[in-house]
PDB file of C-alpha atoms in Angstrom:
ATOM      1  CA  MET Y   1     114.544 103.777 113.277  1.00 88.00           C
ATOM      2  CA  ASN Y   2     117.398 105.270 111.631  1.00 94.00           C
ATOM      3  CA  VAL Y   3     117.620 108.277 109.644  1.00 96.00           C
ATOM      4  CA  ARG Y   4     119.050 109.936 106.627  1.00 97.00           C
ATOM      5  CA  GLN Y   5     119.148 113.110 104.236  1.00 97.00           C
ATOM      6  CA  LEU Y   6     117.827 112.960 101.092  1.00 97.00           C
ATOM      7  CA  GLY Y   7     119.615 114.885  99.237  1.00 96.00           C
ATOM      8  CA  LYS Y   8     119.529 118.577  99.201  1.00 94.00           C
ATOM      9  CA  THR Y   9     116.087 118.472  99.969  1.00 95.00           C
ATOM     10  CA  GLN Y  10     115.378 119.019 103.462  1.00 90.00           C
ATOM     11  CA  PHE Y  11     113.663 116.128 104.208  1.00 97.00           C
ATOM     12  CA  THR Y  12     115.130 113.563 106.972  1.00 97.00           C
ATOM     13  CA  ILE Y  13     113.696 110.214 105.956  1.00 98.00           C
ATOM     14  CA  SER Y  14     114.038 106.309 107.270  1.00 97.00           C
ATOM     15  CA  GLU Y  15     116.910 104.232 105.869  1.00 96.00           C
ATOM     16  CA  ILE Y  16     114.524 101.436 104.783  1.00 95.00           C
ATOM     17  CA  SER Y  17     112.084 102.880 103.577  1.00 96.00           C
ATOM     18  CA  LEU Y  18     108.809 101.248 101.348  1.00 95.00           C
ATOM     19  CA  GLY Y  19     108.518 100.777  97.599  1.00 93.00           C
ATOM     20  CA  THR Y  20     104.940  99.491  96.040  1.00 91.00           C
ATOM     21  CA  TRP Y  21     105.704  97.875  93.086  1.00 80.00           C
ATOM     22  CA  GLN Y  22     104.646  94.923  95.000  1.00 69.00           C
ATOM     23  CA  VAL Y  23     101.302  96.194  96.638  1.00 68.00           C
ATOM     24  CA  GLY Y  24     100.214  97.286  92.634  1.00 51.00           C
ATOM     25  CA  GLY Y  25     100.058  93.804  91.036  1.00 51.00           C
ATOM     26  CA  LYS Y  26     102.891  92.333  89.110  1.00 50.00           C
ATOM     27  CA  TRP Y  27     103.943  90.222  91.806  1.00 49.00           C
ATOM     28  CA  GLY Y  28     102.039  87.103  91.299  1.00 50.00           C
ATOM     29  CA  ASP Y  29      98.607  88.604  93.552  1.00 62.00           C
ATOM     30  CA  PRO Y  30      95.727  91.244  92.596  1.00 68.00           C
ATOM     31  CA  PHE Y  31      95.768  94.483  93.912  1.00 73.00           C
ATOM     32  CA  SER Y  32      94.019  94.658  97.112  1.00 81.00           C
ATOM     33  CA  HIS Y  33      93.243  97.524  98.967  1.00 84.00           C
ATOM     34  CA  LYS Y  34      92.575  95.580 102.858  1.00 86.00           C
ATOM     35  CA  THR Y  35      96.139  94.205 101.949  1.00 85.00           C
ATOM     36  CA  ALA Y  36      97.370  98.123 100.757  1.00 88.00           C
ATOM     37  CA  ASP Y  37      96.540  99.493 104.017  1.00 91.00           C
ATOM     38  CA  ALA Y  38      97.751  96.481 106.081  1.00 89.00           C
ATOM     39  CA  ILE Y  39     101.355  96.996 104.621  1.00 91.00           C
ATOM     40  CA  LEU Y  40     101.332 100.853 104.444  1.00 94.00           C
ATOM     41  CA  ASN Y  41     100.106 101.349 108.199  1.00 94.00           C
ATOM     42  CA  GLU Y  42     102.178  98.678 109.740  1.00 92.00           C
ATOM     43  CA  ALA Y  43     105.655 100.267 107.173  1.00 93.00           C
ATOM     44  CA  VAL Y  44     104.646 104.018 109.177  1.00 95.00           C
ATOM     45  CA  ASP Y  45     104.433 102.186 112.351  1.00 94.00           C
ATOM     46  CA  ALA Y  46     107.733 100.373 112.405  1.00 92.00           C
ATOM     47  CA  GLY Y  47     109.244 103.734 111.475  1.00 95.00           C
ATOM     48  CA  VAL Y  48     109.446 104.170 108.026  1.00 96.00           C
ATOM     49  CA  ASN Y  49     107.998 107.492 107.130  1.00 97.00           C
ATOM     50  CA  PHE Y  50     109.184 107.220 103.033  1.00 98.00           C
ATOM     51  CA  ILE Y  51     106.724 105.628  99.957  1.00 97.00           C
ATOM     52  CA  ASP Y  52     107.678 105.668  96.431  1.00 97.00           C
ATOM     53  CA  THR Y  53     104.740 104.457  94.738  1.00 96.00           C
ATOM     54  CA  ALA Y  54     104.490 105.428  91.118  1.00 96.00           C
ATOM     55  CA  ASP Y  55     100.641 105.836  88.298  1.00 95.00           C
ATOM     56  CA  VAL Y  56     101.099 102.343  86.869  1.00 93.00           C
ATOM     57  CA  TYR Y  57     101.288 100.619  89.511  1.00 92.00           C
ATOM     58  CA  GLY Y  58      97.615  99.355  89.631  1.00 87.00           C
ATOM     59  CA  ASP Y  59      96.848 101.543  87.209  1.00 89.00           C
ATOM     60  CA  GLY Y  60      96.596 104.225  89.809  1.00 92.00           C
ATOM     61  CA  GLU Y  61      95.348 102.529  92.986  1.00 91.00           C
ATOM     62  CA  SER Y  62      98.621 102.397  94.197  1.00 91.00           C
ATOM     63  CA  GLU Y  63      98.691 105.841  94.414  1.00 95.00           C
ATOM     64  CA  LYS Y  64      95.511 106.012  95.862  1.00 94.00           C
ATOM     65  CA  ALA Y  65      96.549 103.763  98.568  1.00 93.00           C
ATOM     66  CA  VAL Y  66      99.463 105.164  99.589  1.00 95.00           C
ATOM     67  CA  GLY Y  67      96.877 108.535  99.302  1.00 96.00           C
ATOM     68  CA  ARG Y  68      95.051 107.210 101.773  1.00 95.00           C
ATOM     69  CA  LEU Y  69      97.756 106.726 104.005  1.00 96.00           C
ATOM     70  CA  VAL Y  70      98.695 109.910 104.078  1.00 96.00           C
ATOM     71  CA  ARG Y  71      95.566 112.091 104.818  1.00 95.00           C
ATOM     72  CA  SER Y  72      94.618 109.452 107.780  1.00 95.00           C
ATOM     73  CA  ARG Y  73      98.564 109.576 109.445  1.00 95.00           C
ATOM     74  CA  SER Y  74      99.608 112.672 111.691  1.00 95.00           C
ATOM     75  CA  GLU Y  75     102.808 111.865 110.913  1.00 96.00           C
ATOM     76  CA  ARG Y  76     105.186 113.518 108.607  1.00 97.00           C
ATOM     77  CA  ILE Y  77     105.222 110.887 105.300  1.00 97.00           C
ATOM     78  CA  TYR Y  78     107.285 111.841 102.150  1.00 98.00           C
ATOM     79  CA  VAL Y  79     105.776 110.421  99.356  1.00 97.00           C
ATOM     80  CA  ALA Y  80     107.866 110.410  95.478  1.00 98.00           C
ATOM     81  CA  THR Y  81     105.737 108.894  92.789  1.00 98.00           C
ATOM     82  CA  LYS Y  82     107.072 108.967  89.094  1.00 98.00           C
ATOM     83  CA  CYS Y  83     105.679 109.352  85.588  1.00 98.00           C
ATOM     84  CA  GLY Y  84     106.116 108.781  82.033  1.00 97.00           C
ATOM     85  CA  ARG Y  85     105.458 104.935  82.192  1.00 96.00           C
ATOM     86  CA  ARG Y  86     101.708 105.143  81.233  1.00 96.00           C
ATOM     87  CA  LEU Y  87     102.903 106.086  77.930  1.00 97.00           C
ATOM     88  CA  GLN Y  88     101.827 103.887  75.004  1.00 95.00           C
ATOM     89  CA  PRO Y  89     104.784 103.143  73.033  1.00 95.00           C
ATOM     90  CA  HIS Y  90     106.809 103.937  75.984  1.00 96.00           C
ATOM     91  CA  VAL Y  91     109.635 106.028  73.128  1.00 97.00           C
ATOM     92  CA  ASN Y  92     111.257 109.097  73.011  1.00 98.00           C
ATOM     93  CA  GLU Y  93     109.403 110.721  70.971  1.00 98.00           C
ATOM     94  CA  ALA Y  94     105.872 110.787  73.027  1.00 98.00           C
ATOM     95  CA  TYR Y  95     107.360 112.670  75.770  1.00 98.00           C
ATOM     96  CA  GLN Y  96     105.875 115.783  76.080  1.00 98.00           C
ATOM     97  CA  PRO Y  97     105.880 118.655  78.916  1.00 98.00           C
ATOM     98  CA  THR Y  98     101.846 118.797  78.564  1.00 97.00           C
ATOM     99  CA  VAL Y  99     101.534 115.313  78.852  1.00 98.00           C
ATOM    100  CA  LEU Y 100     103.874 114.523  82.064  1.00 98.00           C
ATOM    101  CA  ARG Y 101     102.320 117.540  83.444  1.00 98.00           C
ATOM    102  CA  GLN Y 102      98.524 116.036  83.045  1.00 98.00           C
ATOM    103  CA  PHE Y 103     100.299 113.216  84.503  1.00 98.00           C
ATOM    104  CA  VAL Y 104     101.275 114.469  87.305  1.00 98.00           C
ATOM    105  CA  GLU Y 105      97.366 116.589  87.595  1.00 98.00           C
ATOM    106  CA  ASP Y 106      96.107 112.506  87.460  1.00 98.00           C
ATOM    107  CA  SER Y 107      98.543 111.501  90.497  1.00 98.00           C
ATOM    108  CA  LEU Y 108      97.860 114.781  92.487  1.00 98.00           C
ATOM    109  CA  GLN Y 109      94.103 113.850  91.848  1.00 97.00           C
ATOM    110  CA  ASN Y 110      94.779 109.903  92.842  1.00 97.00           C
ATOM    111  CA  MET Y 111      96.462 110.819  95.907  1.00 97.00           C
ATOM    112  CA  GLY Y 112      94.064 113.140  96.853  1.00 97.00           C
ATOM    113  CA  LEU Y 113      97.091 115.577  97.736  1.00 97.00           C
ATOM    114  CA  GLU Y 114      97.799 119.315  96.940  1.00 96.00           C
ATOM    115  CA  THR Y 115     101.599 118.713  96.323  1.00 97.00           C
ATOM    116  CA  LEU Y 116     104.315 115.603  95.568  1.00 98.00           C
ATOM    117  CA  ASP Y 117     106.997 115.633  97.617  1.00 98.00           C
ATOM    118  CA  LEU Y 118     108.824 114.369  94.631  1.00 98.00           C
ATOM    119  CA  ILE Y 119     108.137 113.060  91.446  1.00 98.00           C
ATOM    120  CA  GLN Y 120     110.669 111.188  89.299  1.00 98.00           C
ATOM    121  CA  LEU Y 121     110.443 110.542  85.207  1.00 98.00           C
ATOM    122  CA  HIS Y 122     109.876 106.817  85.470  1.00 98.00           C
ATOM    123  CA  CYS Y 123     112.348 104.970  83.470  1.00 97.00           C
ATOM    124  CA  PRO Y 124     112.462 107.364  80.468  1.00 98.00           C
ATOM    125  CA  PRO Y 125     114.192 105.766  76.815  1.00 97.00           C
ATOM    126  CA  THR Y 126     118.236 107.748  76.933  1.00 97.00           C
ATOM    127  CA  GLU Y 127     117.238 110.139  74.360  1.00 98.00           C
ATOM    128  CA  VAL Y 128     114.879 111.377  77.347  1.00 98.00           C
ATOM    129  CA  TYR Y 129     117.633 112.853  79.235  1.00 98.00           C
ATOM    130  CA  TYR Y 130     119.249 114.933  76.309  1.00 98.00           C
ATOM    131  CA  ARG Y 131     116.075 117.398  76.134  1.00 98.00           C
ATOM    132  CA  PRO Y 132     116.382 120.337  78.661  1.00 98.00           C
ATOM    133  CA  GLU Y 133     113.034 121.208  77.709  1.00 97.00           C
ATOM    134  CA  ILE Y 134     110.998 117.886  79.711  1.00 98.00           C
ATOM    135  CA  PHE Y 135     113.416 118.961  82.791  1.00 98.00           C
ATOM    136  CA  GLU Y 136     112.226 123.055  82.505  1.00 98.00           C
ATOM    137  CA  LEU Y 137     108.771 121.790  82.558  1.00 98.00           C
ATOM    138  CA  PHE Y 138     108.869 120.516  86.514  1.00 98.00           C
ATOM    139  CA  ASP Y 139     110.699 123.796  87.235  1.00 98.00           C
ATOM    140  CA  ARG Y 140     106.897 125.768  86.334  1.00 98.00           C
ATOM    141  CA  LEU Y 141     105.124 122.612  88.431  1.00 98.00           C
ATOM    142  CA  LYS Y 142     107.680 123.779  91.525  1.00 98.00           C
ATOM    143  CA  GLU Y 143     106.936 126.850  90.541  1.00 98.00           C
ATOM    144  CA  GLU Y 144     103.379 126.357  90.599  1.00 98.00           C
ATOM    145  CA  GLY Y 145     103.427 124.037  93.559  1.00 98.00           C
ATOM    146  CA  LYS Y 146     102.094 120.967  92.258  1.00 98.00           C
ATOM    147  CA  ILE Y 147     105.372 119.369  93.227  1.00 98.00           C
ATOM    148  CA  GLN Y 148     108.432 120.423  95.475  1.00 98.00           C
ATOM    149  CA  HIS Y 149     111.245 118.707  94.322  1.00 98.00           C
ATOM    150  CA  LEU Y 150     112.565 116.630  90.811  1.00 98.00           C
ATOM    151  CA  GLY Y 151     114.451 113.246  90.612  1.00 98.00           C
ATOM    152  CA  VAL Y 152     114.714 110.239  88.228  1.00 98.00           C
ATOM    153  CA  SER Y 153     114.372 106.406  88.137  1.00 98.00           C
ATOM    154  CA  VAL Y 154     116.916 105.504  85.548  1.00 98.00           C
ATOM    155  CA  GLU Y 155     117.593 101.472  83.894  1.00 96.00           C
ATOM    156  CA  LYS Y 156     122.307 102.641  84.163  1.00 97.00           C
ATOM    157  CA  VAL Y 157     124.174 104.518  85.159  1.00 97.00           C
ATOM    158  CA  GLU Y 158     125.107 106.391  81.945  1.00 97.00           C
ATOM    159  CA  GLU Y 159     121.155 107.729  82.254  1.00 98.00           C
ATOM    160  CA  GLY Y 160     122.079 108.918  86.395  1.00 98.00           C
ATOM    161  CA  LEU Y 161     124.964 110.711  85.142  1.00 98.00           C
ATOM    162  CA  LYS Y 162     123.536 112.721  82.421  1.00 98.00           C
ATOM    163  CA  ALA Y 163     120.195 113.877  84.519  1.00 98.00           C
ATOM    164  CA  ILE Y 164     122.034 115.039  87.467  1.00 98.00           C
ATOM    165  CA  GLU Y 165     123.626 117.820  85.097  1.00 98.00           C
ATOM    166  CA  TYR Y 166     121.052 119.098  85.323  1.00 98.00           C
ATOM    167  CA  PRO Y 167     120.463 121.521  88.256  1.00 97.00           C
ATOM    168  CA  ASN Y 168     116.816 120.810  89.150  1.00 97.00           C
ATOM    169  CA  VAL Y 169     117.723 116.830  89.372  1.00 98.00           C
ATOM    170  CA  ILE Y 170     118.116 116.360  93.581  1.00 98.00           C
ATOM    171  CA  THR Y 171     117.669 112.464  93.625  1.00 98.00           C
ATOM    172  CA  VAL Y 172     118.156 109.560  91.507  1.00 98.00           C
ATOM    173  CA  GLN Y 173     116.546 105.957  91.617  1.00 98.00           C
ATOM    174  CA  VAL Y 174     119.191 103.086  90.927  1.00 98.00           C
ATOM    175  CA  ILE Y 175     119.246  98.991  91.442  1.00 96.00           C
ATOM    176  CA  PHE Y 176     121.807  98.841  93.850  1.00 98.00           C
ATOM    177  CA  ASN Y 177     122.163  95.338  95.498  1.00 97.00           C
ATOM    178  CA  MET Y 178     124.950  92.810  95.796  1.00 97.00           C
ATOM    179  CA  PHE Y 179     124.591  91.254  92.681  1.00 97.00           C
ATOM    180  CA  ARG Y 180     124.185  95.349  90.699  1.00 97.00           C
ATOM    181  CA  GLN Y 181     127.424  96.835  92.324  1.00 97.00           C
ATOM    182  CA  ARG Y 182     128.704  99.611  89.065  1.00 97.00           C
ATOM    183  CA  PRO Y 183     126.696 102.599  90.710  1.00 97.00           C
ATOM    184  CA  ALA Y 184     129.419 102.622  93.960  1.00 97.00           C
ATOM    185  CA  GLU Y 185     131.810 103.547  91.366  1.00 95.00           C
ATOM    186  CA  LEU Y 186     131.491 107.275  89.790  1.00 97.00           C
ATOM    187  CA  LEU Y 187     127.818 107.484  90.134  1.00 98.00           C
ATOM    188  CA  PHE Y 188     127.619 107.367  93.797  1.00 98.00           C
ATOM    189  CA  THR Y 189     131.075 109.352  93.658  1.00 98.00           C
ATOM    190  CA  GLU Y 190     129.361 112.139  91.269  1.00 98.00           C
ATOM    191  CA  ALA Y 191     125.528 112.084  93.281  1.00 98.00           C
ATOM    192  CA  SER Y 192     128.125 113.153  96.187  1.00 97.00           C
ATOM    193  CA  ARG Y 193     129.728 115.805  94.918  1.00 97.00           C
ATOM    194  CA  ARG Y 194     126.287 117.129  94.085  1.00 97.00           C
ATOM    195  CA  ASN Y 195     124.275 116.528  96.644  1.00 97.00           C
ATOM    196  CA  VAL Y 196     122.115 114.518  95.092  1.00 98.00           C
ATOM    197  CA  GLY Y 197     120.480 112.147  97.163  1.00 98.00           C
ATOM    198  CA  ILE Y 198     120.500 107.857  95.562  1.00 98.00           C
ATOM    199  CA  ILE Y 199     117.074 106.196  96.251  1.00 98.00           C
ATOM    200  CA  VAL Y 200     117.750 102.138  95.910  1.00 98.00           C
ATOM    201  CA  ARG Y 201     115.281 100.346  94.327  1.00 96.00           C
ATOM    202  CA  VAL Y 202     115.713  96.572  94.005  1.00 94.00           C
ATOM    203  CA  PRO Y 203     117.403  96.137  96.753  1.00 94.00           C
ATOM    204  CA  LEU Y 204     116.867  91.794  97.340  1.00 93.00           C
ATOM    205  CA  ALA Y 205     117.361  90.747  93.587  1.00 94.00           C
ATOM    206  CA  SER Y 206     113.081  90.273  92.918  1.00 91.00           C
ATOM    207  CA  GLY Y 207     113.766  88.589  96.111  1.00 90.00           C
ATOM    208  CA  LEU Y 208     116.924  86.033  95.144  1.00 94.00           C
ATOM    209  CA  LEU Y 209     119.037  87.754  97.260  1.00 94.00           C
ATOM    210  CA  THR Y 210     116.710  86.703 100.463  1.00 91.00           C
ATOM    211  CA  GLY Y 211     118.045  83.119  99.904  1.00 91.00           C
ATOM    212  CA  THR Y 212     114.851  81.339 100.053  1.00 90.00           C
ATOM    213  CA  PHE Y 213     114.373  80.575  96.348  1.00 92.00           C
ATOM    214  CA  ASP Y 214     115.412  77.257  95.239  1.00 90.00           C
ATOM    215  CA  ALA Y 215     115.454  75.364  91.229  1.00 92.00           C
ATOM    216  CA  ASN Y 216     112.164  74.328  92.226  1.00 92.00           C
ATOM    217  CA  THR Y 217     110.711  77.384  93.119  1.00 94.00           C
ATOM    218  CA  ALA Y 218     107.144  78.559  91.123  1.00 90.00           C
ATOM    219  CA  PHE Y 219     106.116  81.427  90.310  1.00 90.00           C
ATOM    220  CA  SER Y 220     102.786  82.015  88.527  1.00 86.00           C
ATOM    221  CA  THR Y 221     102.065  83.362  85.018  1.00 86.00           C
ATOM    222  CA  ASP Y 222     101.399  86.949  86.157  1.00 81.00           C
ATOM    223  CA  ASP Y 223     104.344  87.386  87.920  1.00 85.00           C
ATOM    224  CA  HIS Y 224     107.359  89.698  86.168  1.00 86.00           C
ATOM    225  CA  ARG Y 225     110.070  87.070  87.569  1.00 91.00           C
ATOM    226  CA  ASN Y 226     107.856  84.082  85.536  1.00 90.00           C
ATOM    227  CA  PHE Y 227     107.345  85.999  82.428  1.00 90.00           C
ATOM    228  CA  ASN Y 228     110.020  88.866  82.408  1.00 89.00           C
ATOM    229  CA  ARG Y 229     113.386  87.323  82.786  1.00 91.00           C
ATOM    230  CA  GLU Y 230     114.356  88.349  79.290  1.00 88.00           C
ATOM    231  CA  GLY Y 231     112.690  91.414  79.515  1.00 87.00           C
ATOM    232  CA  ALA Y 232     109.225  90.177  77.126  1.00 88.00           C
ATOM    233  CA  ALA Y 233     107.972  93.387  79.208  1.00 87.00           C
ATOM    234  CA  PHE Y 234     110.350  96.038  80.605  1.00 88.00           C
ATOM    235  CA  ASP Y 235     113.783  96.069  80.716  1.00 88.00           C
ATOM    236  CA  LYS Y 236     115.288  92.516  82.096  1.00 91.00           C
ATOM    237  CA  GLY Y 237     117.322  93.783  84.569  1.00 87.00           C
ATOM    238  CA  GLU Y 238     114.035  94.585  86.290  1.00 87.00           C
ATOM    239  CA  THR Y 239     113.767  91.292  87.164  1.00 92.00           C
ATOM    240  CA  PHE Y 240     116.629  89.641  89.327  1.00 92.00           C
ATOM    241  CA  SER Y 241     118.576  92.447  88.165  1.00 92.00           C
ATOM    242  CA  GLY Y 242     119.285  91.052  84.922  1.00 92.00           C
ATOM    243  CA  VAL Y 243     120.323  88.174  86.398  1.00 94.00           C
ATOM    244  CA  ASP Y 244     120.390  84.388  85.213  1.00 93.00           C
ATOM    245  CA  TYR Y 245     118.072  83.020  87.763  1.00 93.00           C
ATOM    246  CA  ALA Y 246     120.494  79.198  88.025  1.00 94.00           C
ATOM    247  CA  THR Y 247     123.570  81.935  88.505  1.00 94.00           C
ATOM    248  CA  GLY Y 248     122.084  83.825  90.748  1.00 92.00           C
ATOM    249  CA  LEU Y 249     121.210  80.866  93.486  1.00 95.00           C
ATOM    250  CA  ALA Y 250     124.757  79.828  92.943  1.00 95.00           C
ATOM    251  CA  ALA Y 251     125.782  82.975  93.935  1.00 95.00           C
ATOM    252  CA  VAL Y 252     123.082  83.136  96.900  1.00 94.00           C
ATOM    253  CA  SER Y 253     124.680  79.696  98.115  1.00 95.00           C
ATOM    254  CA  GLU Y 254     128.017  81.399  98.832  1.00 96.00           C
ATOM    255  CA  LEU Y 255     126.732  84.540 100.546  1.00 96.00           C
ATOM    256  CA  LYS Y 256     125.430  82.082 102.811  1.00 95.00           C
ATOM    257  CA  ALA Y 257     128.844  81.138 103.782  1.00 95.00           C
ATOM    258  CA  VAL Y 258     129.605  84.776 104.119  1.00 96.00           C
ATOM    259  CA  PHE Y 259     126.769  85.836 106.700  1.00 93.00           C
ATOM    260  CA  PRO Y 260     126.103  82.584 108.418  1.00 90.00           C
ATOM    261  CA  GLY Y 261     123.902  80.828 110.526  1.00 84.00           C
ATOM    262  CA  ILE Y 262     120.414  82.557 109.253  1.00 84.00           C
ATOM    263  CA  ASP Y 263     117.651  81.261 106.887  1.00 82.00           C
ATOM    264  CA  ASN Y 264     117.034  85.185 105.313  1.00 87.00           C
ATOM    265  CA  LEU Y 265     119.996  86.913 104.308  1.00 93.00           C
ATOM    266  CA  ALA Y 266     117.859  89.985 102.899  1.00 90.00           C
ATOM    267  CA  PRO Y 267     118.281  91.960 106.607  1.00 90.00           C
ATOM    268  CA  ASN Y 268     122.021  91.516 105.477  1.00 94.00           C
ATOM    269  CA  ALA Y 269     121.785  91.703 102.265  1.00 95.00           C
ATOM    270  CA  LEU Y 270     120.203  95.211 102.736  1.00 94.00           C
ATOM    271  CA  ARG Y 271     122.524  96.423 105.868  1.00 96.00           C
ATOM    272  CA  TRP Y 272     125.076  95.668 103.262  1.00 97.00           C
ATOM    273  CA  ILE Y 273     124.016  98.607 101.116  1.00 97.00           C
ATOM    274  CA  LEU Y 274     122.983 100.717 104.268  1.00 96.00           C
ATOM    275  CA  SER Y 275     126.932 100.333 104.068  1.00 96.00           C
ATOM    276  CA  PHE Y 276     127.883 102.697 101.281  1.00 97.00           C
ATOM    277  CA  ASP Y 277     126.909 106.921 102.866  1.00 96.00           C
ATOM    278  CA  ALA Y 278     126.432 107.942  99.424  1.00 97.00           C
ATOM    279  CA  VAL Y 279     122.417 105.659  99.082  1.00 98.00           C
ATOM    280  CA  SER Y 280     119.401 108.023 101.321  1.00 98.00           C
ATOM    281  CA  CYS Y 281     117.288 105.357 101.191  1.00 97.00           C
ATOM    282  CA  ILE Y 282     116.472 101.607 100.436  1.00 97.00           C
ATOM    283  CA  ILE Y 283     112.872 101.269  98.948  1.00 96.00           C
ATOM    284  CA  PRO Y 284     112.104  97.542  99.678  1.00 91.00           C
ATOM    285  CA  GLY Y 285     109.296  96.449  97.989  1.00 85.00           C
ATOM    286  CA  ALA Y 286     106.118  94.412 100.800  1.00 83.00           C
ATOM    287  CA  SER Y 287     103.504  91.958  99.416  1.00 79.00           C
ATOM    288  CA  LYS Y 288     102.919  90.504 102.790  1.00 79.00           C
ATOM    289  CA  PRO Y 289     103.224  92.976 106.226  1.00 82.00           C
ATOM    290  CA  ALA Y 290     105.878  89.276 107.643  1.00 80.00           C
ATOM    291  CA  HIS Y 291     108.072  90.578 103.867  1.00 81.00           C
ATOM    292  CA  LEU Y 292     108.092  94.101 106.265  1.00 85.00           C
ATOM    293  CA  HIS Y 293     109.372  93.316 109.337  1.00 84.00           C
ATOM    294  CA  SER Y 294     112.234  90.978 107.706  1.00 83.00           C
ATOM    295  CA  ASN Y 295     113.220  94.160 105.843  1.00 87.00           C
ATOM    296  CA  VAL Y 296     113.008  96.555 108.888  1.00 87.00           C
ATOM    297  CA  GLN Y 297     115.013  94.057 110.784  1.00 85.00           C
ATOM    298  CA  ALA Y 298     118.145  95.323 108.637  1.00 87.00           C
ATOM    299  CA  ILE Y 299     118.867  98.259 110.329  1.00 88.00           C
ATOM    300  CA  GLU Y 300     119.286  95.696 113.533  1.00 87.00           C
ATOM    301  CA  GLN Y 301     122.251  93.894 111.685  1.00 89.00           C
ATOM    302  CA  PRO Y 302     125.931  94.726 112.579  1.00 92.00           C
ATOM    303  CA  ALA Y 303     127.924  96.441 109.820  1.00 93.00           C
ATOM    304  CA  PRO Y 304     129.486  93.862 107.413  1.00 95.00           C
ATOM    305  CA  THR Y 305     133.176  93.466 108.459  1.00 97.00           C
ATOM    306  CA  ALA Y 306     136.290  93.498 105.621  1.00 97.00           C
ATOM    307  CA  ASP Y 307     136.643  90.240 105.639  1.00 97.00           C
ATOM    308  CA  GLN Y 308     132.549  89.993 104.555  1.00 97.00           C
ATOM    309  CA  MET Y 309     132.786  92.830 101.955  1.00 98.00           C
ATOM    310  CA  ALA Y 310     135.681  91.472 100.270  1.00 98.00           C
ATOM    311  CA  ALA Y 311     134.174  88.590 100.328  1.00 97.00           C
ATOM    312  CA  VAL Y 312     130.801  89.614  98.637  1.00 97.00           C
ATOM    313  CA  LYS Y 313     132.598  91.816  95.764  1.00 97.00           C
ATOM    314  CA  ARG Y 314     135.182  88.427  95.307  1.00 97.00           C
ATOM    315  CA  ILE Y 315     131.718  86.527  95.210  1.00 97.00           C
ATOM    316  CA  TYR Y 316     130.210  89.335  92.438  1.00 97.00           C
ATOM    317  CA  ASP Y 317     133.385  89.490  90.316  1.00 96.00           C
ATOM    318  CA  GLU Y 318     133.115  85.665  90.041  1.00 96.00           C
ATOM    319  CA  HIS Y 319     129.931  84.981  89.513  1.00 94.00           C
ATOM    320  CA  ILE Y 320     127.851  88.207  88.277  1.00 95.00           C
ATOM    321  CA  LYS Y 321     130.343  90.751  87.190  1.00 94.00           C
ATOM    322  CA  ASN Y 322     131.001  89.118  83.470  1.00 92.00           C
ATOM    323  CA  PRO Y 323     127.458  89.162  82.627  1.00 88.00           C
ATOM    324  CA  VAL Y 324     125.945  91.675  84.220  1.00 91.00           C
ATOM    325  CA  HIS Y 325     128.173  94.878  85.021  1.00 92.00           C
ATOM    326  CA  TYR Y 326     128.817  96.597  81.943  1.00 91.00           C
ATOM    327  CA  LEU Y 327     124.815  96.609  80.480  1.00 92.00           C
ATOM    328  CA  TRP Y 328     123.533  98.871  83.087  1.00 92.00           C
TER     329      TRP Y 328
END
């Protein structure tokens, strides 16, 4: 497994890491600790040493599985979790230091850990980024040894740019893939200048960029790829990266011609992301061990050629940019 430095931390982490949203549900399958344990352990066996979770994944069950993994393995495994989405309603006014402090305490208890390597605000409303008292809280938590570092998970480029004005924000988690290219502009430039780590989520556009879906693919009623295409439950940009499904299929068909001779586009789509030096790691999810093995294959792929990079950009410009680029 290849490794990169996570911003200004001292963490050297695997380029292909693991996100555990799929492990925690909303992908058509109920939470299963047996499946979670299998995926998490196989990830570590494959060289993954950075795992991203959140308190809302499986209502805390994902955190419990991650904590169990860390306690059972001898390898140094870096754990990132997130807080804030448990707030109901999820609005600016609900974000209060005392409430966020309790969320951190709850995550520590869920995982059975004494400190969190990285705590991230979990896609808070934009107004939260303009409240210094929220960010100051995490300085106190760091002094108390409850956390090591603070990051943010953002929906919009503008939120990431605002967040990194706070000196204690050392990572930005953002959607970036062949269908969501805007972060590679100003956000990546500013993050690199400030030595802020970039954690890439939704790298396969909710599976669209695997190239294994078609017009007849069916998603179960409790899979967000069914119920959240228009943002009924949360930001629609989290589902297929906000790309219309039919439009995405047409673009994927052209992408397959750019990377010919393969059935699974995922390793090439992930390798494309790793071509950007600002990226610290990618956190593709896996709802079964086979998905994990596919993701890890990315490190074995050759870097895209200049012609392939240009072709990906052309397909994005022709199919995706106009309806998506300026929304996030």
